[in-house]
Amino acid sequence: MSGLVQWSSCAKRKSSKKASGSKPNAQRQRMLAARKRKARASAYKASRKVAQLQVKAAE
């Protein structure tokens, strides 16, 4: 299961309680990396959409 809680209607993330000084956890690192990838992908899509709208408005 990913970092999302299945039963939640608004898709809340599972809390990731990392103790200070704890060693890197592979599962936590993957979860953070996936979250970062998704955020970057959606930001890219949003910027492309804005660019397309600006081109259409300029025509």
PDB file of C-alpha atoms in Angstrom:
ATOM      1  CA  MET A   1       0.000   0.000   0.000  1.00  0.00           C
ATOM      2  CA  SER A   2       1.237   3.467  -0.783  1.00  0.00           C
ATOM      3  CA  GLY A   3       1.332   6.397   1.607  1.00  0.00           C
ATOM      4  CA  LEU A   4      -2.425   6.884   1.322  1.00  0.00           C
ATOM      5  CA  VAL A   5      -5.043   5.515   3.691  1.00  0.00           C
ATOM      6  CA  GLN A   6      -7.491   3.435   1.670  1.00  0.00           C
ATOM      7  CA  TRP A   7     -10.784   4.160   3.445  1.00  0.00           C
ATOM      8  CA  SER A   8     -10.337   7.898   3.519  1.00  0.00           C
ATOM      9  CA  SER A   9     -12.624   9.924   1.286  1.00  0.00           C
ATOM     10  CA  CYS A  10     -10.118  12.776   1.056  1.00  0.00           C
ATOM     11  CA  ALA A  11      -7.067  10.483   0.771  1.00  0.00           C
ATOM     12  CA  LYS A  12      -5.176  11.500   3.897  1.00  0.00           C
ATOM     13  CA  ARG A  13      -1.562  10.384   4.093  1.00  0.00           C
ATOM     14  CA  LYS A  14      -0.418   7.888   6.678  1.00  0.00           C
ATOM     15  CA  SER A  15       1.521   9.715   9.330  1.00  0.00           C
ATOM     16  CA  SER A  16       5.221   8.982   9.053  1.00  0.00           C
ATOM     17  CA  LYS A  17       6.592   9.238  12.587  1.00  0.00           C
ATOM     18  CA  LYS A  18      10.358   9.443  12.217  1.00  0.00           C
ATOM     19  CA  ALA A  19      12.256   9.576  15.476  1.00  0.00           C
ATOM     20  CA  SER A  20      15.130  12.013  15.551  1.00  0.00           C
ATOM     21  CA  GLY A  21      18.413  10.217  15.003  1.00  0.00           C
ATOM     22  CA  SER A  22      16.790   7.163  13.443  1.00  0.00           C
ATOM     23  CA  LYS A  23      18.522   5.403  10.571  1.00  0.00           C
ATOM     24  CA  PRO A  24      17.282   5.848   6.991  1.00  0.00           C
ATOM     25  CA  ASN A  25      14.361   3.572   6.323  1.00  0.00           C
ATOM     26  CA  ALA A  26      14.115   2.298   2.722  1.00  0.00           C
ATOM     27  CA  GLN A  27      10.319   2.219   2.748  1.00  0.00           C
ATOM     28  CA  ARG A  28      10.100   5.767   4.107  1.00  0.00           C
ATOM     29  CA  GLN A  29      12.662   6.981   1.559  1.00  0.00           C
ATOM     30  CA  ARG A  30      10.679   5.395  -1.285  1.00  0.00           C
ATOM     31  CA  MET A  31       7.456   6.935   0.019  1.00  0.00           C
ATOM     32  CA  LEU A  32       9.041  10.396   0.178  1.00  0.00           C
ATOM     33  CA  ALA A  33      10.606   9.988  -3.272  1.00  0.00           C
ATOM     34  CA  ALA A  34       7.283   8.928  -4.791  1.00  0.00           C
ATOM     35  CA  ARG A  35       5.530  11.873  -3.152  1.00  0.00           C
ATOM     36  CA  LYS A  36       8.203  14.222  -4.535  1.00  0.00           C
ATOM     37  CA  ARG A  37       7.904  12.684  -8.026  1.00  0.00           C
ATOM     38  CA  LYS A  38       4.113  13.054  -8.009  1.00  0.00           C
ATOM     39  CA  ALA A  39       4.352  16.677  -6.871  1.00  0.00           C
ATOM     40  CA  ARG A  40       6.870  17.514  -9.599  1.00  0.00           C
ATOM     41  CA  ALA A  41       4.811  15.743 -12.268  1.00  0.00           C
ATOM     42  CA  SER A  42       1.622  17.570 -11.313  1.00  0.00           C
ATOM     43  CA  ALA A  43       3.460  20.905 -11.174  1.00  0.00           C
ATOM     44  CA  TYR A  44       4.840  20.246 -14.659  1.00  0.00           C
ATOM     45  CA  LYS A  45       1.383  19.365 -15.992  1.00  0.00           C
ATOM     46  CA  ALA A  46      -0.068  22.520 -14.456  1.00  0.00           C
ATOM     47  CA  SER A  47       2.657  24.691 -15.979  1.00  0.00           C
ATOM     48  CA  ARG A  48       2.075  23.126 -19.419  1.00  0.00           C
ATOM     49  CA  LYS A  49      -1.651  23.778 -19.104  1.00  0.00           C
ATOM     50  CA  VAL A  50      -1.007  27.436 -18.199  1.00  0.00           C
ATOM     51  CA  ALA A  51       1.401  27.771 -21.134  1.00  0.00           C
ATOM     52  CA  GLN A  52      -1.206  26.356 -23.522  1.00  0.00           C
ATOM     53  CA  LEU A  53      -3.842  28.768 -22.218  1.00  0.00           C
ATOM     54  CA  GLN A  54      -1.457  31.688 -22.688  1.00  0.00           C
ATOM     55  CA  VAL A  55      -0.745  30.635 -26.279  1.00  0.00           C
ATOM     56  CA  LYS A  56      -4.486  30.366 -27.006  1.00  0.00           C
ATOM     57  CA  ALA A  57      -5.101  33.774 -25.430  1.00  0.00           C
ATOM     58  CA  ALA A  58      -2.335  35.337 -27.531  1.00  0.00           C
ATOM     59  CA  GLU A  59      -3.880  34.076 -30.787  1.00  0.00           C
TER      60      GLU A  59
END
